[in-house]
Coordinates of C-alpha atoms (C1' of nucleotides) in Angstrom, one line a residue:
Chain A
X1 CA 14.1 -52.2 -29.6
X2 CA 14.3 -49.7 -32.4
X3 CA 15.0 -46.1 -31.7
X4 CA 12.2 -44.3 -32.7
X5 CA 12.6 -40.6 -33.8
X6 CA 10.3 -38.4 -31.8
X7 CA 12.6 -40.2 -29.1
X8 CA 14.5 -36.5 -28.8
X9 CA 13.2 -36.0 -25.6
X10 CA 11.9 -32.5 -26.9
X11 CA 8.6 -30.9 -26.4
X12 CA 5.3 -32.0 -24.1
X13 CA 4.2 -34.9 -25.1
X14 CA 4.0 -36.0 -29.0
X15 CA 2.4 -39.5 -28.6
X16 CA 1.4 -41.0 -31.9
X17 CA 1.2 -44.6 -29.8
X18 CA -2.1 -44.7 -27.9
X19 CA -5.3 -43.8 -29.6
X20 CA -5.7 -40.8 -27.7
X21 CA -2.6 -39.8 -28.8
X22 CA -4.0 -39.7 -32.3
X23 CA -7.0 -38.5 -31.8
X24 CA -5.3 -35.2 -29.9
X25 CA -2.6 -34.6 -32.5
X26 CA -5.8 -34.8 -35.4
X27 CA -7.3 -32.3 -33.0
X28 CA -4.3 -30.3 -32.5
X29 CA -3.4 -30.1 -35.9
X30 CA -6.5 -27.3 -37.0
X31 CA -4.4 -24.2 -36.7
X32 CA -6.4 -21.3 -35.2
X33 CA -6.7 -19.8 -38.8
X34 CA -8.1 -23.5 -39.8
X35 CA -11.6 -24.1 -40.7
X36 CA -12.0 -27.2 -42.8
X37 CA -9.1 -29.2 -43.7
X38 CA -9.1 -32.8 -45.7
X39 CA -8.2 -35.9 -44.8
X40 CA -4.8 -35.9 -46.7
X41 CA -4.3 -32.5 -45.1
X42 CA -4.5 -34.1 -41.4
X43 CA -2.5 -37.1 -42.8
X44 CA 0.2 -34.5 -43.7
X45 CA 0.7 -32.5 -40.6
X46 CA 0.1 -35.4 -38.0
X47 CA 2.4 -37.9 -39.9
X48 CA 0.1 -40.9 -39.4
X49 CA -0.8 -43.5 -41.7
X50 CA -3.5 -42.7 -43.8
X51 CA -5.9 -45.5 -43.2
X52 CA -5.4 -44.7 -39.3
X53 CA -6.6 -40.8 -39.9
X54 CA -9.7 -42.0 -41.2
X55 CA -10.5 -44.0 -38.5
X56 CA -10.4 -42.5 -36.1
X57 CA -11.5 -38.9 -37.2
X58 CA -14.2 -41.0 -38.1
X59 CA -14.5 -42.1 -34.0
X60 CA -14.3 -38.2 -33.5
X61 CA -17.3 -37.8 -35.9
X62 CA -18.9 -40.1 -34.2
X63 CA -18.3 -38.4 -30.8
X64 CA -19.3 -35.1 -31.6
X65 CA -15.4 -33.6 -31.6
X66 CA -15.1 -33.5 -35.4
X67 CA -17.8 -32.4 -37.9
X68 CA -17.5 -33.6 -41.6
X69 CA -18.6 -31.8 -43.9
X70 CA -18.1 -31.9 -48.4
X71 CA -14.8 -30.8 -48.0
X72 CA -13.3 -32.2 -44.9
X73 CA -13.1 -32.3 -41.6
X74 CA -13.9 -29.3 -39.0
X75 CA -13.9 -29.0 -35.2
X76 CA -17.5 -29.5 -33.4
X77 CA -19.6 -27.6 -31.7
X78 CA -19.1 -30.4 -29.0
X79 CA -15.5 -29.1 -28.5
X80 CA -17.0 -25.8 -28.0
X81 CA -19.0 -26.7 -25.2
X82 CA -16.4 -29.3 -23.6
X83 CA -14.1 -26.3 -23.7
X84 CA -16.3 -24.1 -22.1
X85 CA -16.8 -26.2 -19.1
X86 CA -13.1 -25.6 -18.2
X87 CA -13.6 -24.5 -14.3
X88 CA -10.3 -22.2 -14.2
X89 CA -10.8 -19.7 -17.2
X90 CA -14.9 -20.1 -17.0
X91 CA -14.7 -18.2 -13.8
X92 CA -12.7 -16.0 -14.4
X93 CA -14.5 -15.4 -17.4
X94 CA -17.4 -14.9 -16.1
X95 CA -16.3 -13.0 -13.2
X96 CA -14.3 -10.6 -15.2
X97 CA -16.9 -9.7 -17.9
X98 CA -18.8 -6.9 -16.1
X99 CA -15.1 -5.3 -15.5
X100 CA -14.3 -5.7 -19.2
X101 CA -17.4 -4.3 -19.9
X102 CA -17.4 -1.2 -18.0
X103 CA -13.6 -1.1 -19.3
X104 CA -14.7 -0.9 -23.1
X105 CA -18.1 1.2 -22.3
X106 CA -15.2 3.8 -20.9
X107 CA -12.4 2.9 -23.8
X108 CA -14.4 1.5 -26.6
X109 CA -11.6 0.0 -27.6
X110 CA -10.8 -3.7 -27.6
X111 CA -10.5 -4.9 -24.2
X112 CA -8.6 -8.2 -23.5
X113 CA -8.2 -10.5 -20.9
X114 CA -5.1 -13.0 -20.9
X115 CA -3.3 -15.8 -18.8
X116 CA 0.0 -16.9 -18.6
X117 CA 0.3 -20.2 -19.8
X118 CA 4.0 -21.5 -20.4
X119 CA 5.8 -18.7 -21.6
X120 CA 3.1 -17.1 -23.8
X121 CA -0.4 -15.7 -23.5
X122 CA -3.5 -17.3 -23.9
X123 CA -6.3 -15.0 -24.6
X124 CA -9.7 -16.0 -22.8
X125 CA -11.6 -12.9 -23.8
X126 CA -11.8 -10.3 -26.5
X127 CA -14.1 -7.9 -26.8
X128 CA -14.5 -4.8 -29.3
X129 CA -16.8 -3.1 -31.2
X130 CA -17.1 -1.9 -34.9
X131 CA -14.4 0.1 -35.0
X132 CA -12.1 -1.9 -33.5
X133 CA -8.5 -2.1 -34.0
X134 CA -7.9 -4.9 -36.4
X135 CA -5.5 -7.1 -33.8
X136 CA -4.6 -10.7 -34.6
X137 CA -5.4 -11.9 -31.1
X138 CA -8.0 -14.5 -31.4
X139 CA -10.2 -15.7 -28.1
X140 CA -8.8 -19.0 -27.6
X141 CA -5.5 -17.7 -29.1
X142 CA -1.7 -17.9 -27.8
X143 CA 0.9 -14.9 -28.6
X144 CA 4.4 -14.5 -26.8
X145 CA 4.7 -12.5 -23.7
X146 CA 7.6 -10.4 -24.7
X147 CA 6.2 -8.0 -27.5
X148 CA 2.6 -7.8 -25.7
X149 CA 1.4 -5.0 -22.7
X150 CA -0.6 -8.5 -21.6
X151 CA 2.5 -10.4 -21.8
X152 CA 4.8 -8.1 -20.4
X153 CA 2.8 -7.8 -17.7
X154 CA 2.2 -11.4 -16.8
X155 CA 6.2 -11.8 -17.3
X156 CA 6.5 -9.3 -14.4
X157 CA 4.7 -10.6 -12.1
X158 CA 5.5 -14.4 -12.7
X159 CA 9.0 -13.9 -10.6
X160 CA 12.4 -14.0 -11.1
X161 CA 12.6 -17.8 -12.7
X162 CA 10.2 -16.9 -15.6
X163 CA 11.9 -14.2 -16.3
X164 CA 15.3 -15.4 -17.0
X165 CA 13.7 -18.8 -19.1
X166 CA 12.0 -16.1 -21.1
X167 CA 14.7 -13.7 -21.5
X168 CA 18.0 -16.0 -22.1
X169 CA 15.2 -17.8 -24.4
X170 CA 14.5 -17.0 -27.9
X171 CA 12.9 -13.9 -28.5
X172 CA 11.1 -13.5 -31.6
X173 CA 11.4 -10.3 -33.9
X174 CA 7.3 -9.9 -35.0
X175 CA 7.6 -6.2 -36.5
X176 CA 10.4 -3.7 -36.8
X177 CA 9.4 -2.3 -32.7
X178 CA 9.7 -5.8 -31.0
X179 CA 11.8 -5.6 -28.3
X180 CA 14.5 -8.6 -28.5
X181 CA 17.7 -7.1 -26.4
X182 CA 16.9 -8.9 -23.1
X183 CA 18.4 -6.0 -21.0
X184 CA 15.9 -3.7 -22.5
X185 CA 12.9 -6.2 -21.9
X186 CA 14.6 -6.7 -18.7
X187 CA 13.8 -2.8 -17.9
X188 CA 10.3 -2.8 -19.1
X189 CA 9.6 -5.3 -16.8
X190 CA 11.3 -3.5 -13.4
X191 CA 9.0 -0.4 -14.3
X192 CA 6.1 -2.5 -14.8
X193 CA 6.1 -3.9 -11.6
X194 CA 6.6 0.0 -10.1
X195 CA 4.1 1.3 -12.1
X196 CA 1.6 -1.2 -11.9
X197 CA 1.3 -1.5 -16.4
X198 CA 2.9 -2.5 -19.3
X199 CA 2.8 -0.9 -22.6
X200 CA 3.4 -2.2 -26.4
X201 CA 4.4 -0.1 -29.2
X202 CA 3.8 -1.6 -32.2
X203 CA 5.8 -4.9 -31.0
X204 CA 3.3 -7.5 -32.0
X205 CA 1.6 -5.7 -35.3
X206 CA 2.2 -2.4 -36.8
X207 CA 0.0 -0.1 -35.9
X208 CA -1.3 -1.2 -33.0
X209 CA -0.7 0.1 -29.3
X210 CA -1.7 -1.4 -26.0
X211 CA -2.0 -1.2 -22.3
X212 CA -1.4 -3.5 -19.7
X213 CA -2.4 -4.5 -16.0
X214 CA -2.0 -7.6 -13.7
X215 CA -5.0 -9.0 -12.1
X216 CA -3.2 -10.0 -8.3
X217 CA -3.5 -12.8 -6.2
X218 CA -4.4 -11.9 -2.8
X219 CA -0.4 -12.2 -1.9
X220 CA -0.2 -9.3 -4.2
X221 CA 2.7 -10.0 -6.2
X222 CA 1.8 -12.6 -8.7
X223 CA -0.5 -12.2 -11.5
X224 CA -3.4 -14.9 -12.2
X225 CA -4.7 -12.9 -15.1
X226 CA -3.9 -9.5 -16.9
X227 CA -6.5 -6.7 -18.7
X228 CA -5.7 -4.8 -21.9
X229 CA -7.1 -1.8 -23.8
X230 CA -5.8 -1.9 -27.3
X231 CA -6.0 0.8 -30.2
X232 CA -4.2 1.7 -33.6
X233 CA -1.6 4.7 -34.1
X234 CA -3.2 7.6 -34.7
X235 CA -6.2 8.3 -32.3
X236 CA -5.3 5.9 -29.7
X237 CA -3.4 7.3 -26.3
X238 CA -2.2 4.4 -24.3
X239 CA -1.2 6.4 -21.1
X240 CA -4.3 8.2 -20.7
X241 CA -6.2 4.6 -20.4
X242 CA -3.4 3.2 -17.9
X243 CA -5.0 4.2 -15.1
X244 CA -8.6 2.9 -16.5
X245 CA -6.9 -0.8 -16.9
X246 CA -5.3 -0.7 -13.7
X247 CA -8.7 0.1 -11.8
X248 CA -10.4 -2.8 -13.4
X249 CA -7.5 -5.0 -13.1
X250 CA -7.4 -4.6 -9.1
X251 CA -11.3 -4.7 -8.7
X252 CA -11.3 -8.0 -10.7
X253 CA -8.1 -9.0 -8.4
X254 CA -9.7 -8.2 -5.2
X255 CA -13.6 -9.7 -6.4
X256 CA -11.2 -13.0 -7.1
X257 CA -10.0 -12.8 -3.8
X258 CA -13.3 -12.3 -2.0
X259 CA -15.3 -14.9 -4.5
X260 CA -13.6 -18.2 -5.6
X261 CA -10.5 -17.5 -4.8
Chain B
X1 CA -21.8 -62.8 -30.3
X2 CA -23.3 -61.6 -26.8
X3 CA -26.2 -59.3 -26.3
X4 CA -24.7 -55.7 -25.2
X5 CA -27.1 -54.1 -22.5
X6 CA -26.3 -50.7 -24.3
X7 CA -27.7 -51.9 -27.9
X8 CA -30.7 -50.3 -26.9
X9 CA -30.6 -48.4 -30.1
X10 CA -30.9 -45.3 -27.9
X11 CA -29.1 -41.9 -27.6
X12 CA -25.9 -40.9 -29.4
X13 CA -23.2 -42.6 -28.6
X14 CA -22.6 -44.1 -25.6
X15 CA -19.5 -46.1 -26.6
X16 CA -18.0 -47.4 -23.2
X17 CA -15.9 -49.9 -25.4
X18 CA -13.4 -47.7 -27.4
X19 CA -10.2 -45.8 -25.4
X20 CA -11.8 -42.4 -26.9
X21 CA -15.1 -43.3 -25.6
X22 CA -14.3 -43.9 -22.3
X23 CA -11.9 -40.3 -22.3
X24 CA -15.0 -38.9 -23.4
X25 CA -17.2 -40.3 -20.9
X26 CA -15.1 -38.9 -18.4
X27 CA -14.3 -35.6 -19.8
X28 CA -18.3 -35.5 -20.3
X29 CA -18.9 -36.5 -16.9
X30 CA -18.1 -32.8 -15.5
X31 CA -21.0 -31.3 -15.4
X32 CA -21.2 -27.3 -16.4
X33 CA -21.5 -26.5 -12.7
X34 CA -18.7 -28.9 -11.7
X35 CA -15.3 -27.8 -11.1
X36 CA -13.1 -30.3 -9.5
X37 CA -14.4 -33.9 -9.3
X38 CA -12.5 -36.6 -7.2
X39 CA -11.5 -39.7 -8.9
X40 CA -14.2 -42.2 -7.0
X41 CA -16.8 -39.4 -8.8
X42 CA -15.5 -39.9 -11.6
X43 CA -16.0 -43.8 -11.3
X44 CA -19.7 -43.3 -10.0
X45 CA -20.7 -41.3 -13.2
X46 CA -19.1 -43.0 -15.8
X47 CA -19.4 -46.1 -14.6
X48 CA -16.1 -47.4 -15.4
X49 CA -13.9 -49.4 -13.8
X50 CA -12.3 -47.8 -11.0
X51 CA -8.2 -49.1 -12.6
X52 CA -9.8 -47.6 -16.4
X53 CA -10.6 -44.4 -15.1
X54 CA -7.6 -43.8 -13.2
X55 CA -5.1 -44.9 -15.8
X56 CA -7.4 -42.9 -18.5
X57 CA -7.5 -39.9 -16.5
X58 CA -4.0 -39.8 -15.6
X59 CA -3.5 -40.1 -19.5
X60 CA -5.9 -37.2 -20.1
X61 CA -3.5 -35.0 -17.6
X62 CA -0.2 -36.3 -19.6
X63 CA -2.6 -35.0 -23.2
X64 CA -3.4 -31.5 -21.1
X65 CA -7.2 -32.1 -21.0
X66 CA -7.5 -32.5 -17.5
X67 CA -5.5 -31.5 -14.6
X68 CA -4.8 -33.2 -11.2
X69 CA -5.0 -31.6 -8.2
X70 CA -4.7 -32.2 -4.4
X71 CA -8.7 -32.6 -4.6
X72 CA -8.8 -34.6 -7.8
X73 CA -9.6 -33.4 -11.7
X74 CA -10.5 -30.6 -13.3
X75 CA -11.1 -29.6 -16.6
X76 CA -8.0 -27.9 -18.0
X77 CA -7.0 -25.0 -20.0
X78 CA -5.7 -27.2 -23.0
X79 CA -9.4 -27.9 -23.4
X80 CA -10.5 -24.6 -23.7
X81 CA -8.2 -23.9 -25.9
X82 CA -8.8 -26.3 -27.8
X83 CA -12.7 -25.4 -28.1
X84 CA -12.2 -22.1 -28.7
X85 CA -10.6 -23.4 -32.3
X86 CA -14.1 -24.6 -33.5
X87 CA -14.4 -22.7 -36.5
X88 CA -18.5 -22.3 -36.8
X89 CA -19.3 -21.0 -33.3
X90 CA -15.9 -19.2 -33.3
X91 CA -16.2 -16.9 -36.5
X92 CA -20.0 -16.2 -35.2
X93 CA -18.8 -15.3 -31.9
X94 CA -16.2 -12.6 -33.2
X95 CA -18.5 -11.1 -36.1
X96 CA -20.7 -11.0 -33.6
X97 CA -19.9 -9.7 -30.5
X98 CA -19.9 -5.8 -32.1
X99 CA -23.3 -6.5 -32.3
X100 CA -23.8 -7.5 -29.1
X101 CA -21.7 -4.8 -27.6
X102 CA -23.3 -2.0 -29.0
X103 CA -26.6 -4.2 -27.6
X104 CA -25.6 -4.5 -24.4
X105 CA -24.3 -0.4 -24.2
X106 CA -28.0 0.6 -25.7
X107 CA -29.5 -1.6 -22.8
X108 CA -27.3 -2.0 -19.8
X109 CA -29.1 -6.0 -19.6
X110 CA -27.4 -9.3 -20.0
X111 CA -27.0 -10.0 -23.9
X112 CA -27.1 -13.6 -24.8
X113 CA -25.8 -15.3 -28.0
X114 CA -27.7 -18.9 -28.9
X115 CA -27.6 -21.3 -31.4
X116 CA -29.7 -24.1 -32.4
X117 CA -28.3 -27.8 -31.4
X118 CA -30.6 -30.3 -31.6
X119 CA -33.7 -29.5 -29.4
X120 CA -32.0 -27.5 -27.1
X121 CA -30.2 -24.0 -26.9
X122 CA -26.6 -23.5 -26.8
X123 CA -25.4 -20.6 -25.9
X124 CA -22.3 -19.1 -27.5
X125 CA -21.7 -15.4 -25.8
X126 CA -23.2 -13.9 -22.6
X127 CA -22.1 -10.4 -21.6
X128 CA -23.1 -8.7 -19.0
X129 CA -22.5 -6.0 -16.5
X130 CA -22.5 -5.4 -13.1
X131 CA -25.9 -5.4 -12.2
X132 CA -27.1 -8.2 -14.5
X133 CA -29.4 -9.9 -13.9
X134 CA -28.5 -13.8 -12.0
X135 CA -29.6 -15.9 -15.2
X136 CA -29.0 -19.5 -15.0
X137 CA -27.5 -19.5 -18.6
X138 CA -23.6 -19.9 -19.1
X139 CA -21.5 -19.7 -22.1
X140 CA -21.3 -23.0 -23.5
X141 CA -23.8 -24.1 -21.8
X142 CA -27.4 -25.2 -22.5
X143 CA -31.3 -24.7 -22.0
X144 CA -34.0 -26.0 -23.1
X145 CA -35.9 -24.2 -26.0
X146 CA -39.4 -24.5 -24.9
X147 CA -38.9 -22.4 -22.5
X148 CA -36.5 -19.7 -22.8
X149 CA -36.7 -16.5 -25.5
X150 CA -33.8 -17.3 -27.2
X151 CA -35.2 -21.1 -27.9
X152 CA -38.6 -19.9 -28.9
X153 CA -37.2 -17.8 -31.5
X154 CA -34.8 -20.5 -32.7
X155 CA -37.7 -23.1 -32.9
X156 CA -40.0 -20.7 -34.7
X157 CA -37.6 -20.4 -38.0
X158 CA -36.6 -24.1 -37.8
X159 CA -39.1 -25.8 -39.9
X160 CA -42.2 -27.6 -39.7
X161 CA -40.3 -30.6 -38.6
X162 CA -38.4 -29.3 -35.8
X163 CA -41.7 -27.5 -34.4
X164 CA -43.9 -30.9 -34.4
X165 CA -40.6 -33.0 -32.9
X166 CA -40.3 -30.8 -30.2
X167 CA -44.3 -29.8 -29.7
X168 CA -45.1 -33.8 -29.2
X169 CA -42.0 -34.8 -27.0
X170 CA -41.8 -33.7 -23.4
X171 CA -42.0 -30.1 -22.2
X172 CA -40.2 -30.2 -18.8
X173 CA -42.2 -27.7 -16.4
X174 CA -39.1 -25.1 -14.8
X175 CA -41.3 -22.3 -13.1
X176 CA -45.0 -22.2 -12.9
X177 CA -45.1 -19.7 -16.0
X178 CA -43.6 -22.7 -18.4
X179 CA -45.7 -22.6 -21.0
X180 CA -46.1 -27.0 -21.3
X181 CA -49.0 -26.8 -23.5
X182 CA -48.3 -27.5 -26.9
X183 CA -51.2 -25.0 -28.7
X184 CA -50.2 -22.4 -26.6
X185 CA -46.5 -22.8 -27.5
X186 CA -47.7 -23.2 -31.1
X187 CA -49.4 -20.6 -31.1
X188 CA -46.1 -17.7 -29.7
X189 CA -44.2 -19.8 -32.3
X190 CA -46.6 -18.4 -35.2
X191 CA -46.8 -14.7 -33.7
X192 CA -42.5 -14.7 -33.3
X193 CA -42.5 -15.8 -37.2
X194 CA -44.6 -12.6 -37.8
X195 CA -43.5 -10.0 -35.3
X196 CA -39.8 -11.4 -36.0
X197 CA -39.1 -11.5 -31.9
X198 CA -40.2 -14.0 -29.0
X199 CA -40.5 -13.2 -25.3
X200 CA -40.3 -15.4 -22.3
X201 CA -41.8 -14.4 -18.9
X202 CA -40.3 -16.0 -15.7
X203 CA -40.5 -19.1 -17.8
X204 CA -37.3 -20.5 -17.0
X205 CA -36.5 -19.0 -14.0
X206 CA -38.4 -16.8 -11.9
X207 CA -37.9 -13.1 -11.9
X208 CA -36.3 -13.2 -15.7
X209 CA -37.8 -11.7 -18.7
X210 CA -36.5 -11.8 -22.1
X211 CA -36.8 -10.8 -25.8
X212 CA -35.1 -12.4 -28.4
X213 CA -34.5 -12.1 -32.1
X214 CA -33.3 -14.3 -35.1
X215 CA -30.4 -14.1 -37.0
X216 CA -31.6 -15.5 -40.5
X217 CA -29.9 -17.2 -42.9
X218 CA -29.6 -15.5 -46.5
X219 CA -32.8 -17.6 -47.5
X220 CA -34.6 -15.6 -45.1
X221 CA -36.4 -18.3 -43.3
X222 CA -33.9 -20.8 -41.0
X223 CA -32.4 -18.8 -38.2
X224 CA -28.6 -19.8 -38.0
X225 CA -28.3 -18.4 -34.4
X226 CA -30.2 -15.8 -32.3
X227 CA -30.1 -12.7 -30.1
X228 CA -31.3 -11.8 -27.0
X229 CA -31.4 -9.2 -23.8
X230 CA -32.5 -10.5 -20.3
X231 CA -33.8 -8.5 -17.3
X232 CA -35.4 -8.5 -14.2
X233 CA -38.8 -8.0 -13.6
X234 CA -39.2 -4.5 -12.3
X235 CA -37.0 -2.4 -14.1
X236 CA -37.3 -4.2 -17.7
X237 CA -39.8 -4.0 -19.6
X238 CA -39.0 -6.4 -22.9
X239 CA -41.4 -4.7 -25.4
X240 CA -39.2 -1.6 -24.8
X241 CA -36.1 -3.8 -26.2
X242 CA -37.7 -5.8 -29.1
X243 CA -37.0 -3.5 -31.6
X244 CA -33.0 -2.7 -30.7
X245 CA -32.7 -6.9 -30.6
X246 CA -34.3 -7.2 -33.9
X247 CA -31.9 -4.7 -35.7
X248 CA -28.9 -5.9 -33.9
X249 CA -30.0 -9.5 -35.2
X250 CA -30.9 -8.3 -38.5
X251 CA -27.4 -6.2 -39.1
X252 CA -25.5 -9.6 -37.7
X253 CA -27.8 -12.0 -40.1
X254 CA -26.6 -9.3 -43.2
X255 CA -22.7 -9.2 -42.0
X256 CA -23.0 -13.2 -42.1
X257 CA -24.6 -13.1 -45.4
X258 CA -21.9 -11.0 -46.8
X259 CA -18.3 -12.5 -45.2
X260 CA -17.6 -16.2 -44.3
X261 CA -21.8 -17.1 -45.2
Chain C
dC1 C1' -8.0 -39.1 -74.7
dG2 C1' -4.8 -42.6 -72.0
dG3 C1' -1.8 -41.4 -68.3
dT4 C1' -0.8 -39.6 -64.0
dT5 C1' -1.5 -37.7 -59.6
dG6 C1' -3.9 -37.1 -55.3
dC7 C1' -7.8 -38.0 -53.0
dG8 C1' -11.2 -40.8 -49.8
dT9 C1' -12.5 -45.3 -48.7
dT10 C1' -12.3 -50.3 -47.6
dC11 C1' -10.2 -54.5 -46.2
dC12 C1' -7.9 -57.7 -43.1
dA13 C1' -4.5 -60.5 -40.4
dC14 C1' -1.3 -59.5 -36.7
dT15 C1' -0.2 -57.8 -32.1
dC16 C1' 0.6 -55.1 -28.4
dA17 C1' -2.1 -51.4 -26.0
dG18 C1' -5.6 -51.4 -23.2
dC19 C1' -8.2 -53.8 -20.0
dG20 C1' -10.1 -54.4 -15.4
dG21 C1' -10.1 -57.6 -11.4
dT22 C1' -7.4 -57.8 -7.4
dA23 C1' -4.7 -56.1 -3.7
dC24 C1' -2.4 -52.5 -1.1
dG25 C1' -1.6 -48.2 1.8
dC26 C1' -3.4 -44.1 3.3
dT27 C1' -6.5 -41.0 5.8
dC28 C1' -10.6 -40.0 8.1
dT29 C1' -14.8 -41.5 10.9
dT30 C1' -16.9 -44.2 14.2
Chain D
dA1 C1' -9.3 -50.9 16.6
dA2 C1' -12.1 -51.6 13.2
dG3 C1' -14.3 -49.9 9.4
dA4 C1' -15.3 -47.1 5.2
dG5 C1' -13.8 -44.8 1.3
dC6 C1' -10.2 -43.2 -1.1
dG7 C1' -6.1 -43.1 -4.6
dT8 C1' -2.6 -46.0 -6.4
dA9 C1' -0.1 -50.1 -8.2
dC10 C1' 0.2 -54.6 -10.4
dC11 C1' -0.2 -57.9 -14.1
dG12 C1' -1.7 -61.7 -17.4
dC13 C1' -5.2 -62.1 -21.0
dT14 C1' -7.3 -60.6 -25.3
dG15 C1' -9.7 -58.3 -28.8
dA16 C1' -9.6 -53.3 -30.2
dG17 C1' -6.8 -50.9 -32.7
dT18 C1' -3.4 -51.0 -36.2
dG19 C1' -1.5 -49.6 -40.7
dG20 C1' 0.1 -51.5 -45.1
dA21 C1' -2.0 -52.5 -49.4
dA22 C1' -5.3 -52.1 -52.8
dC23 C1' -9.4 -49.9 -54.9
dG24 C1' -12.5 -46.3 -57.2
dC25 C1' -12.9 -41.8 -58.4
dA26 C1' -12.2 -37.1 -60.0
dA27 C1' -9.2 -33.6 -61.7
dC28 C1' -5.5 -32.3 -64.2
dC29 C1' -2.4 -32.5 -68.4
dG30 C1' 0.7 -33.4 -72.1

DNA sequence: CGGTTGCGTTCCACTCAGCGGTACGCTCTT
DNA sequence: AAGAGCGTACCGCTGAGTGGAACGCAACCG
């Protein structure tokens, strides 16, 4: 009985034992900025023996998860299409697209649409145009709630529990503008529950500014999704788009309601 | 050294024997429509034990690929995340999508994004608005290329070889516009190669028309993905679309060609 | 150029994770 | 009450999975 030590009791599960284990942490371990990365390089970050990397990224090969190409190993197409079969955020997906839509025909400005998903966001749709505002948000992508409108948002309508684990939490500094005194955050979130948006001033990336609405559950109070409208300084007026992003956050909300529920 | 019923030399794989097959076979086992499947489904489709699939499910929760609900298992989030970090389909999706915006603004119809995956379509972006029309297609998800616009124009700029594998297998009849004979189909191949777009008429589902477009690969003969706007009969009149598909496929092929190639 | 470093790959004997048949308890129908 | 169908729990056997070690190959370098 030796003590083994991942055994901190931290974190959601980190289980190098079973073979699934493995195969998720060799998954896991492309970063979103990732493309192709060698065996040694997967080796490295998922601290497993060498020998055992190359088998089974080799079982992913074979199963369509993994590609392998001259210079390493990249994620599949396969993955892309598993992924995509998620029920919760393909619906939602696909029911919020003609909203989005009208939303950047009206902005044309990037137009997100977010989740809660622990304490951060996880983007499940970005859309933009040419001109777009260069934002780091990635489809797929996570960012913390507290220095994004679609975080903020989702924080303040996630009740009273999230928003003390968020606030007494770490909050990270991202850009000179991120909010990080609690009772400050704490404000932002009372007024964007009375006014129905949340803003972001350059909190996440210089230069950039956002709006923010919660996409209701039929009990009206907490949010199963949140829309955006993001621009850079300059030409970009976040209010005059709030009440844009709040009209196709409700209409999403109440199509929800009426549709899958 | 027993004889394996499944050494048929068929098919990828269809490993039942390894832990990652098996997680696979189950993940695979939800279908695109599917949302929640109980476990006893699970068991009938896979095949597996009833035990296996419970204990490999209920692993596949712990990972964050599936989740458990009162009704049984659903794909979850952790997956889509997850296949959102493929890198090919991901940095064509994002270069792409300004394309497919200003697409969908210049025709107000469903915009489709498709790539080549063996003999069949997959499709990487749909956007759409409110009065799209109801295709059967789904991001992620996958048709046949014999019969859809968006195939047709893939299969034309895949080769010699992919044109004869495909002509001489099986053309599943959908509607009774599918085009199943193989001159015919020949034939629409040669003219998309020319006039640089392909059109489908109710040949995949009735009352859907389509144009589509290739996006070429520097070389200027393999299509590395394709374009395309769908409509209803009535109101949409393809011809009227071909040429603002082929420049949006065209300006996407040269933005490839220039960043990640 | 030998030497070194870092890579991908292959091999193989041990062992425990995974296996799946069996059995149980529950909720609905009939 | 009996049955059907479900999800869950148990447990002894075993071969799939393991990972340390060794190999061949480029690149880099003093």
């Amino acid at each position: 009985m030796e003590v083994r030590p991942e055994d901190r009791g931290e974190g959601p599960v980190r289980d190098r034992d079973t073979v699934l284990g493995k195969a998720l942490a060799i998954l896991r371990a492309f970063g979103p900025a990732d493309s192709v990365l060698p065996l040694a390089e997967l080796v490295r970050r998922t601290d497993l023996p060498k020998g055992t990397v190359h088998r089974v990224a080799g079982d992913l090969v074979r199963h369509r998860l993994l590609d392998k190409t001259a210079h390493g190993y990249r994620l599949s197409g396969g993955l892309f299409e598993l992924g995509l079969r998620a029920a919760a955020e393909r619906t939602l997906l696909e029911l919020a697209m003609p909203f989005l839509q009208d939303l950047y025909e009206r902005t044309h400005e990037t137009v997100h649409l977010g989740v809660r998903e622990g304490h951060e966001v996880v983007y499940i749709a970005k859309i933009g145009g040419h001109r777009q505002a260069r934002a780091p948000s990635r489809t797929g992508g996570r960012m913390p709630m507290h220095c994004t409108a679609l975080g903020k948002v989702l924080l303040a309508h996630a009740g009273e529990q999230e928003w003390t684990a968020v606030l007494t939490g770490p909050l990270e500094r991202r850009t000179p503008r991120t909010v990080i005194a609690p009772g400050l955050l704490r404000g932002q979130l009372t007024r964007a529950v009375e006014t129905g948006v949340a803003y972001e001033v350059e909190e996440s990336t210089p230069g950039l500014l956002c709006v923010a609405a919660p996409v209701l559950a039929p009990d009206g109070r907490t949010a199963v999704a949140a829309i955006s409208v993001t621009g850079p300084v300059g030409r970009f007026r976040p209010e005059s788009h709030a009440n844009a992003v709040r009209a196709a956050a409700a209409a999403l909300g109440s199509t929800l309601a009426r549709r899958g529920h």
